[in-house]
mmCIF file of C-alpha atoms and ligand atoms in Angstrom:
data_model
loop_
_atom_site.group_PDB
_atom_site.id
_atom_site.type_symbol
_atom_site.label_atom_id
_atom_site.label_comp_id
_atom_site.label_asym_id
_atom_site.label_seq_id
_atom_site.Cartn_x
_atom_site.Cartn_y
_atom_site.Cartn_z
ATOM 1 C CA MET A 1 111.641 165.523 111.284
ATOM 2 C CA SER A 2 110.246 165.643 114.609
ATOM 3 C CA LYS A 3 106.920 165.387 115.267
ATOM 4 C CA PRO A 4 104.741 168.291 116.825
ATOM 5 C CA ASN A 5 103.500 168.454 120.511
ATOM 6 C CA TYR A 6 100.002 168.716 119.525
ATOM 7 C CA ASP A 7 98.622 165.435 121.142
ATOM 8 C CA GLU A 8 99.841 167.046 124.693
ATOM 9 C CA LEU A 9 98.633 170.208 123.624
ATOM 10 C CA ALA A 10 95.069 169.102 122.588
ATOM 11 C CA PRO A 11 93.696 165.897 123.370
ATOM 12 C CA ARG A 12 91.348 164.707 120.512
ATOM 13 C CA PRO A 13 87.682 165.806 121.182
ATOM 14 C CA GLU A 14 84.632 163.746 121.770
ATOM 15 C CA VAL A 15 81.552 163.567 119.141
ATOM 16 C CA PHE A 16 77.792 164.024 120.297
ATOM 17 C CA ASP A 17 74.618 164.223 119.078
ATOM 18 C CA PHE A 18 73.458 167.970 118.770
ATOM 19 C CA ASN A 19 69.955 168.281 117.777
ATOM 20 C CA GLY A 20 70.431 165.191 115.184
ATOM 21 C CA VAL A 21 73.906 166.296 113.888
ATOM 22 C CA THR A 22 76.938 164.635 115.269
ATOM 23 C CA MET A 23 79.142 167.619 116.589
ATOM 24 C CA ILE A 24 82.213 168.442 118.791
ATOM 25 C CA ASN A 25 82.300 171.388 121.445
ATOM 26 C CA ALA A 26 84.271 173.572 119.118
ATOM 27 C CA PHE A 27 81.272 174.324 117.070
ATOM 28 C CA THR A 28 78.457 174.192 119.803
ATOM 29 C CA ASP A 29 80.325 176.106 122.642
ATOM 30 C CA ASN A 30 79.237 179.818 121.276
ATOM 31 C CA TRP A 31 75.886 178.241 120.058
ATOM 32 C CA GLU A 32 73.751 181.381 121.488
ATOM 33 C CA ASN A 33 76.038 183.981 120.210
ATOM 34 C CA VAL A 34 76.332 182.389 116.721
ATOM 35 C CA GLN A 35 72.694 181.967 116.720
ATOM 36 C CA ASN A 36 72.124 185.343 117.616
ATOM 37 C CA PHE A 37 74.792 186.705 115.127
ATOM 38 C CA GLN A 38 73.398 189.806 113.281
ATOM 39 C CA ALA A 39 74.056 189.768 109.694
ATOM 40 C CA ARG A 40 74.376 192.470 107.242
ATOM 41 C CA PRO A 41 72.704 192.475 103.910
ATOM 42 C CA ASP A 42 75.746 192.278 102.206
ATOM 43 C CA ASP A 43 77.252 189.756 103.957
ATOM 44 C CA ILE A 44 78.264 186.583 101.751
ATOM 45 C CA VAL A 45 78.538 183.213 103.217
ATOM 46 C CA VAL A 46 80.352 180.291 102.024
ATOM 47 C CA ALA A 47 78.654 177.360 102.910
ATOM 48 C CA THR A 48 80.247 173.685 102.861
ATOM 49 C CA TYR A 49 80.480 170.505 104.362
ATOM 50 C CA PRO A 50 84.017 169.914 105.669
ATOM 51 C CA LYS A 51 86.908 169.419 103.121
ATOM 52 C CA ALA A 52 84.354 170.412 100.208
ATOM 53 C CA GLY A 53 86.430 173.197 98.729
ATOM 54 C CA THR A 54 85.871 175.888 101.286
ATOM 55 C CA THR A 55 89.429 177.479 101.210
ATOM 56 C CA TRP A 56 89.490 177.271 97.238
ATOM 57 C CA VAL A 57 86.140 179.313 97.178
ATOM 58 C CA SER A 58 87.038 181.658 99.977
ATOM 59 C CA CYS A 59 90.336 182.630 98.344
ATOM 60 C CA ILE A 60 88.011 183.327 95.114
ATOM 61 C CA LEU A 61 85.559 185.401 96.891
ATOM 62 C CA ASP A 62 88.407 187.480 98.519
ATOM 63 C CA LEU A 63 90.233 188.094 95.499
ATOM 64 C CA LEU A 64 86.992 189.167 93.467
ATOM 65 C CA TYR A 65 86.031 191.639 95.989
ATOM 66 C CA PHE A 66 89.572 192.917 97.451
ATOM 67 C CA GLY A 67 92.343 191.769 95.044
ATOM 68 C CA GLN A 68 92.203 195.121 93.355
ATOM 69 C CA THR A 69 91.603 197.180 96.099
ATOM 70 C CA HIS A 70 93.459 195.668 98.975
ATOM 71 C CA PRO A 71 96.234 193.265 97.345
ATOM 72 C CA GLU A 72 98.163 193.298 100.313
ATOM 73 C CA ARG A 73 95.664 191.315 101.927
ATOM 74 C CA GLN A 74 96.492 188.281 99.762
ATOM 75 C CA THR A 75 100.284 188.149 101.320
ATOM 76 C CA SER A 76 99.311 189.268 104.881
ATOM 77 C CA ILE A 77 96.477 187.876 106.159
ATOM 78 C CA PRO A 78 95.714 184.313 106.265
ATOM 79 C CA ILE A 79 92.418 182.977 104.787
ATOM 80 C CA TYR A 80 91.000 181.923 107.942
ATOM 81 C CA LEU A 81 91.094 185.501 109.389
ATOM 82 C CA ARG A 82 89.899 186.946 105.847
ATOM 83 C CA VAL A 83 87.002 184.634 105.765
ATOM 84 C CA PRO A 84 86.500 183.708 109.538
ATOM 85 C CA PHE A 85 84.717 180.637 110.729
ATOM 86 C CA LEU A 86 81.575 181.722 112.110
ATOM 87 C CA GLU A 87 80.909 178.796 114.604
ATOM 88 C CA MET A 88 84.336 178.104 115.493
ATOM 89 C CA ALA A 89 85.158 178.495 119.311
ATOM 90 C CA LEU A 90 88.486 176.976 120.212
ATOM 91 C CA TYR A 91 89.671 178.198 123.788
ATOM 92 C CA SER A 92 92.710 176.873 125.145
ATOM 93 C CA SER A 93 95.881 178.361 126.803
ATOM 94 C CA GLU A 94 97.496 178.562 123.485
ATOM 95 C CA ILE A 95 94.931 179.994 121.149
ATOM 96 C CA ASN A 96 91.519 181.947 121.614
ATOM 97 C CA PHE A 97 89.650 181.462 118.112
ATOM 98 C CA VAL A 98 86.068 182.738 118.176
ATOM 99 C CA GLY A 99 84.381 183.106 114.939
ATOM 100 C CA VAL A 100 81.675 185.402 115.989
ATOM 101 C CA ASP A 101 84.062 187.694 117.491
ATOM 102 C CA ILE A 102 86.448 187.639 114.343
ATOM 103 C CA VAL A 103 83.714 188.224 111.989
ATOM 104 C CA ASN A 104 82.229 191.104 114.415
ATOM 105 C CA LYS A 105 85.742 192.782 114.218
ATOM 106 C CA LEU A 106 85.992 192.656 110.316
ATOM 107 C CA ASP A 107 86.210 196.319 108.870
ATOM 108 C CA THR A 108 85.530 194.806 105.008
ATOM 109 C CA SER A 109 82.120 195.329 103.067
ATOM 110 C CA PRO A 110 81.062 192.915 102.278
ATOM 111 C CA ARG A 111 82.078 190.485 104.952
ATOM 112 C CA LEU A 112 83.094 187.086 103.897
ATOM 113 C CA ILE A 113 81.953 184.403 106.249
ATOM 114 C CA LYS A 114 82.786 180.686 106.429
ATOM 115 C CA THR A 115 80.262 178.021 107.528
ATOM 116 C CA HIS A 116 80.121 174.228 107.747
ATOM 117 C CA PHE A 117 76.569 174.223 109.300
ATOM 118 C CA PRO A 118 73.888 172.071 107.773
ATOM 119 C CA VAL A 119 71.044 174.402 106.513
ATOM 120 C CA GLN A 120 68.969 174.140 109.582
ATOM 121 C CA PHE A 121 71.672 175.465 111.861
ATOM 122 C CA LEU A 122 72.398 178.705 109.826
ATOM 123 C CA PRO A 123 71.417 181.787 112.279
ATOM 124 C CA LYS A 124 68.388 183.210 111.104
ATOM 125 C CA SER A 125 69.262 186.789 110.553
ATOM 126 C CA PHE A 126 71.122 185.864 107.344
ATOM 127 C CA TRP A 127 67.878 184.459 105.822
ATOM 128 C CA GLU A 128 66.063 187.841 106.993
ATOM 129 C CA ASN A 129 68.775 189.744 105.789
ATOM 130 C CA ASN A 130 68.643 187.780 102.171
ATOM 131 C CA CYS A 131 72.057 187.433 102.309
ATOM 132 C CA ARG A 132 73.807 185.933 99.326
ATOM 133 C CA ILE A 133 75.172 182.174 100.195
ATOM 134 C CA VAL A 134 77.575 180.378 98.005
ATOM 135 C CA TYR A 135 77.544 176.466 98.555
ATOM 136 C CA VAL A 136 80.123 174.268 97.768
ATOM 137 C CA ALA A 137 79.597 170.496 97.052
ATOM 138 C CA ARG A 138 81.966 167.806 96.691
ATOM 139 C CA ASN A 139 81.383 164.068 95.572
ATOM 140 C CA ALA A 140 80.961 162.042 98.415
ATOM 141 C CA LYS A 141 84.101 159.719 97.720
ATOM 142 C CA ASP A 142 86.506 162.373 97.358
ATOM 143 C CA ASN A 143 84.985 164.500 100.045
ATOM 144 C CA MET A 144 85.239 161.177 102.383
ATOM 145 C CA VAL A 145 88.827 160.670 101.603
ATOM 146 C CA SER A 146 89.804 164.453 102.108
ATOM 147 C CA TYR A 147 88.093 164.317 105.453
ATOM 148 C CA PHE A 148 89.753 161.230 106.653
ATOM 149 C CA HIS A 149 93.383 162.836 106.291
ATOM 150 C CA PHE A 150 92.157 166.014 107.664
ATOM 151 C CA ASP A 151 90.758 164.007 110.695
ATOM 152 C CA ARG A 152 94.424 162.234 110.650
ATOM 153 C CA MET A 153 96.310 165.371 110.896
ATOM 154 C CA ASN A 154 93.783 167.922 112.782
ATOM 155 C CA ALA A 155 94.048 167.676 116.776
ATOM 156 C CA ALA A 156 90.808 169.901 116.894
ATOM 157 C CA GLN A 157 89.142 166.999 115.336
ATOM 158 C CA PRO A 158 88.231 163.645 116.666
ATOM 159 C CA ALA A 159 90.770 161.074 115.703
ATOM 160 C CA ALA A 160 90.404 159.598 112.204
ATOM 161 C CA GLY A 161 90.925 156.022 113.332
ATOM 162 C CA GLU A 162 91.409 153.280 110.839
ATOM 163 C CA TRP A 163 90.168 153.889 106.920
ATOM 164 C CA LYS A 164 87.712 150.956 107.228
ATOM 165 C CA ASP A 165 86.011 152.457 110.506
ATOM 166 C CA PHE A 166 86.162 155.766 109.040
ATOM 167 C CA PHE A 167 84.297 154.884 105.899
ATOM 168 C CA GLN A 168 81.662 153.258 107.818
ATOM 169 C CA ARG A 169 81.264 156.170 110.157
ATOM 170 C CA PHE A 170 80.956 158.465 106.856
ATOM 171 C CA LEU A 171 78.105 156.161 105.747
ATOM 172 C CA ASP A 172 76.190 156.146 109.086
ATOM 173 C CA GLY A 173 76.511 160.078 108.804
ATOM 174 C CA LYS A 174 78.426 160.241 111.906
ATOM 175 C CA MET A 175 80.908 162.938 110.999
ATOM 176 C CA VAL A 176 81.446 166.029 112.600
ATOM 177 C CA PHE A 177 78.779 168.402 110.973
ATOM 178 C CA GLY A 178 76.668 165.289 110.337
ATOM 179 C CA SER A 179 75.745 163.238 107.312
ATOM 180 C CA TRP A 180 77.376 164.297 104.121
ATOM 181 C CA TYR A 181 74.003 163.291 102.461
ATOM 182 C CA ASP A 182 72.077 165.365 104.655
ATOM 183 C CA HIS A 183 74.019 168.226 104.092
ATOM 184 C CA VAL A 184 74.339 168.404 100.584
ATOM 185 C CA ASN A 185 70.487 167.633 99.963
ATOM 186 C CA GLY A 186 69.587 170.007 102.691
ATOM 187 C CA TRP A 187 71.258 172.947 100.993
ATOM 188 C CA TRP A 188 69.939 171.626 97.866
ATOM 189 C CA GLN A 189 66.375 171.660 98.873
ATOM 190 C CA LYS A 190 66.699 175.245 100.259
ATOM 191 C CA LYS A 191 68.178 176.363 96.709
ATOM 192 C CA LYS A 192 64.223 175.648 95.698
ATOM 193 C CA THR A 193 62.986 178.556 97.623
ATOM 194 C CA TYR A 194 65.955 180.622 98.259
ATOM 195 C CA PRO A 195 67.108 182.359 95.085
ATOM 196 C CA ASN A 196 70.020 184.034 96.617
ATOM 197 C CA LEU A 197 71.781 180.463 97.210
ATOM 198 C CA HIS A 198 74.254 179.764 94.685
ATOM 199 C CA TYR A 199 75.223 175.828 94.556
ATOM 200 C CA MET A 200 78.410 175.155 92.927
ATOM 201 C CA PHE A 201 80.439 171.736 92.640
ATOM 202 C CA PHE A 202 84.108 171.289 93.443
ATOM 203 C CA GLU A 203 84.380 169.067 90.275
ATOM 204 C CA ASP A 204 83.115 171.611 87.884
ATOM 205 C CA LEU A 205 85.826 174.059 89.620
ATOM 206 C CA ALA A 206 88.695 171.687 88.848
ATOM 207 C CA GLU A 207 87.495 171.246 85.337
ATOM 208 C CA ASN A 208 86.970 174.744 84.385
ATOM 209 C CA THR A 209 87.834 177.194 87.065
ATOM 210 C CA ASP A 210 87.265 180.338 84.712
ATOM 211 C CA LEU A 211 83.740 179.473 83.794
ATOM 212 C CA GLU A 212 82.799 178.972 87.363
ATOM 213 C CA ILE A 213 84.330 182.307 88.410
ATOM 214 C CA THR A 214 82.278 183.926 85.531
ATOM 215 C CA LYS A 215 78.908 182.223 86.907
ATOM 216 C CA LEU A 216 79.756 183.103 90.616
ATOM 217 C CA CYS A 217 80.547 186.947 89.480
ATOM 218 C CA SER A 218 76.788 186.631 87.824
ATOM 219 C CA PHE A 219 75.599 185.342 90.775
ATOM 220 C CA LEU A 220 77.241 188.095 92.794
ATOM 221 C CA GLY A 221 76.226 190.726 90.385
ATOM 222 C CA LEU A 222 79.937 191.769 90.001
ATOM 223 C CA SER A 223 81.334 192.668 86.659
ATOM 224 C CA VAL A 224 84.950 191.774 86.163
ATOM 225 C CA SER A 225 87.234 191.760 83.325
ATOM 226 C CA PRO A 226 88.441 188.239 81.393
ATOM 227 C CA GLU A 227 91.918 189.722 82.523
ATOM 228 C CA ILE A 228 91.303 190.032 86.298
ATOM 229 C CA ARG A 229 89.320 186.748 85.930
ATOM 230 C CA GLN A 230 92.314 184.994 84.329
ATOM 231 C CA HIS A 231 94.641 186.321 87.124
ATOM 232 C CA ILE A 232 92.246 184.773 89.755
ATOM 233 C CA THR A 233 92.274 181.910 88.150
ATOM 234 C CA GLY A 234 95.885 181.861 88.137
ATOM 235 C CA GLU A 235 96.350 182.486 91.961
ATOM 236 C CA VAL A 236 93.773 179.916 92.652
ATOM 237 C CA GLN A 237 95.487 176.966 91.086
ATOM 238 C CA PHE A 238 96.273 174.349 93.690
ATOM 239 C CA ASP A 239 99.937 174.500 93.694
ATOM 240 C CA ASN A 240 99.707 178.152 94.207
ATOM 241 C CA MET A 241 97.438 177.939 97.034
ATOM 242 C CA LYS A 242 99.591 175.008 98.374
ATOM 243 C CA ASN A 243 102.652 177.227 98.252
ATOM 244 C CA ASN A 244 101.222 180.334 99.669
ATOM 245 C CA SER A 245 101.104 180.567 103.386
ATOM 246 C CA MET A 246 97.979 182.938 103.535
ATOM 247 C CA ALA A 247 95.939 180.167 102.051
ATOM 248 C CA ASN A 248 97.569 177.040 103.327
ATOM 249 C CA TYR A 249 97.096 177.099 106.869
ATOM 250 C CA SER A 250 100.564 177.004 107.700
ATOM 251 C CA THR A 251 100.463 180.025 109.728
ATOM 252 C CA LEU A 252 97.841 178.549 112.166
ATOM 253 C CA GLY A 253 100.596 177.164 114.547
ATOM 254 C CA HIS A 254 99.789 176.091 118.177
ATOM 255 C CA GLY A 255 100.198 172.382 117.292
ATOM 256 C CA ILE A 256 96.705 172.062 115.830
ATOM 257 C CA MET A 257 97.548 170.652 112.352
ATOM 258 C CA ASP A 258 100.544 168.341 112.062
ATOM 259 C CA PHE A 259 101.575 168.992 108.107
ATOM 260 C CA ASN A 260 104.092 165.938 108.601
ATOM 261 C CA THR A 261 100.939 163.735 108.786
ATOM 262 C CA SER A 262 99.040 165.462 105.728
ATOM 263 C CA PRO A 263 99.320 169.070 104.735
ATOM 264 C CA PHE A 264 95.963 171.029 104.584
ATOM 265 C CA MET A 265 96.737 171.431 100.742
ATOM 266 C CA ARG A 266 96.797 167.626 100.188
ATOM 267 C CA LYS A 267 96.368 166.383 96.506
ATOM 268 C CA GLY A 268 93.341 168.610 95.270
ATOM 269 C CA LYS A 269 92.266 165.899 92.855
ATOM 270 C CA VAL A 270 89.221 164.610 91.735
ATOM 271 C CA GLY A 271 89.229 160.895 91.891
ATOM 272 C CA ASP A 272 91.515 160.260 94.701
ATOM 273 C CA TRP A 273 89.103 158.015 96.312
ATOM 274 C CA LYS A 274 90.033 155.437 93.648
ATOM 275 C CA ASN A 275 93.202 154.910 95.735
ATOM 276 C CA HIS A 276 91.468 154.387 98.883
ATOM 277 C CA PHE A 277 88.092 152.441 98.392
ATOM 278 C CA THR A 278 88.571 148.786 98.226
ATOM 279 C CA VAL A 279 86.622 147.016 95.396
ATOM 280 C CA ALA A 280 84.141 145.697 98.057
ATOM 281 C CA GLN A 281 83.805 149.318 99.721
ATOM 282 C CA ASN A 282 83.022 150.821 96.552
ATOM 283 C CA GLU A 283 80.149 148.285 95.908
ATOM 284 C CA LYS A 284 78.890 148.709 99.478
ATOM 285 C CA PHE A 285 79.011 152.666 98.979
ATOM 286 C CA ASP A 286 77.103 152.795 95.482
ATOM 287 C CA GLU A 287 74.378 150.553 96.797
ATOM 288 C CA ASP A 288 73.882 152.950 100.160
ATOM 289 C CA TYR A 289 74.168 155.961 97.895
ATOM 290 C CA GLN A 290 71.353 154.807 95.785
ATOM 291 C CA GLN A 291 69.143 154.442 98.982
ATOM 292 C CA LYS A 292 70.435 157.742 100.469
ATOM 293 C CA MET A 293 70.164 160.064 97.209
ATOM 294 C CA LYS A 294 66.684 160.082 96.290
ATOM 295 C CA ASP A 295 66.464 163.366 94.679
ATOM 296 C CA HIS A 296 67.849 162.711 91.427
ATOM 297 C CA THR A 297 68.051 166.383 90.299
ATOM 298 C CA LEU A 298 71.275 166.462 92.475
ATOM 299 C CA GLN A 299 73.842 164.946 90.448
ATOM 300 C CA PHE A 300 77.521 164.766 91.304
ATOM 301 C CA ARG A 301 80.300 163.836 88.788
ATOM 302 C CA SER A 302 83.011 161.673 88.998
ATOM 303 C CA LEU A 303 81.472 159.054 91.439
ATOM 304 C CA LEU A 304 82.381 156.214 88.954
HETATM 305 S S1 PPS B 1 88.190 172.926 105.194
HETATM 306 O O1 PPS B 1 88.700 172.610 106.355
HETATM 307 O O2 PPS B 1 86.864 172.305 105.533
HETATM 308 O O3 PPS B 1 87.858 174.450 105.159
HETATM 309 O O4 PPS B 1 88.791 172.355 104.071
HETATM 310 P P1 PPS B 1 88.335 172.645 102.395
HETATM 311 O O5 PPS B 1 88.924 173.973 102.117
HETATM 312 O O6 PPS B 1 86.783 172.788 102.452
HETATM 313 O O7 PPS B 1 88.852 171.598 101.580
HETATM 314 C C1 PPS B 1 90.201 171.317 101.585
HETATM 315 C C2 PPS B 1 90.049 170.099 100.426
HETATM 316 O O8 PPS B 1 90.344 171.313 99.094
HETATM 317 C C3 PPS B 1 91.349 171.224 98.529
HETATM 318 N N1 PPS B 1 91.773 172.556 97.766
HETATM 319 C C4 PPS B 1 91.699 172.586 96.370
HETATM 320 N N2 PPS B 1 91.882 171.695 95.458
HETATM 321 C C5 PPS B 1 92.282 172.135 94.264
HETATM 322 N N3 PPS B 1 92.393 173.313 94.085
HETATM 323 C C6 PPS B 1 92.600 174.176 94.836
HETATM 324 N N4 PPS B 1 93.037 175.534 94.619
HETATM 325 C C7 PPS B 1 92.350 173.996 96.273
HETATM 326 N N5 PPS B 1 92.400 174.376 97.545
HETATM 327 C C8 PPS B 1 92.140 173.516 98.331
HETATM 328 C C9 PPS B 1 92.154 170.650 99.234
HETATM 329 O O9 PPS B 1 93.765 170.105 98.732
HETATM 330 C C10 PPS B 1 91.527 169.618 100.118
HETATM 331 O O10 PPS B 1 91.408 168.529 99.393
HETATM 332 P P2 PPS B 1 92.333 167.199 99.551
HETATM 333 O O11 PPS B 1 91.389 166.316 98.571
HETATM 334 O O12 PPS B 1 92.326 166.617 100.744
HETATM 335 O O13 PPS B 1 93.578 167.489 98.708
#
């Protein structure tokens, strides 16, 4: 298979420090408009560190709200247009993708909105309107591995480089959207003072999707029958989403993602880090983790 021409189309972006967080232009260029975004009280935010299960939970939310009334959405609108990425601002001769504009054109109620912002960057209007926020966290080791493969295949991201260097950059918190440690902890702390935040884990979703959907419904105040819940659970199984062009990003085009290098729906597994970490890296990671994760009320599974 021939390699797509994304290298010529889009040279890899440089990272820079932005108010203490490593970022790239695609997520800061539209800063004023993003910060001045006018939320509505019924907006629902899905907030995540990149590669923590955003698309999975986005599909669940879309099915919960619109699966019955607008089933055609699932087969005709890509997930990145059903649940737009608020801070994204990609301009090129090939594509203009401006998250705020896409959200402002949504005619759904509620509007479902994706963000990877660390908690301190979320536009204030979401807090002022007491919007519901669903935060999804994934254990750091698998999150790192998933992010590595994403940076390998996504020309809109900085180059992944070699695994050993990527590993160190992750520990140093120099990924786009900053430190995983700060991100998961920042949102965890927020939960203590902001009740409209539902904090969920990728590993729980993998273990018992139905139960996690039940908890989500309770948070959202939705009454959903066991049959519909089971239907949604089936729809969002990894293989179904991987084969669904409206969920798997294959419609994105414009040479941004190279699925020959790594598909967006890659493995969807808990514990894939064991295929990547050396014994020495694992020891180094664990020691560093103990230092950084001081709040023991935030517990991840599958780290061992
Ligand atoms: S992004 O680009 O930040 O929005 O990516 P995100 O959707 O957060 O994360 C992508 C990873 O989630 C996995 N995924 C799933 N796993 C299990 N079941 C389902 N349904 C599912 N949907 C997405 C996806 O495969 C990526 O993880 P890895 O480990 O790379 O496979």
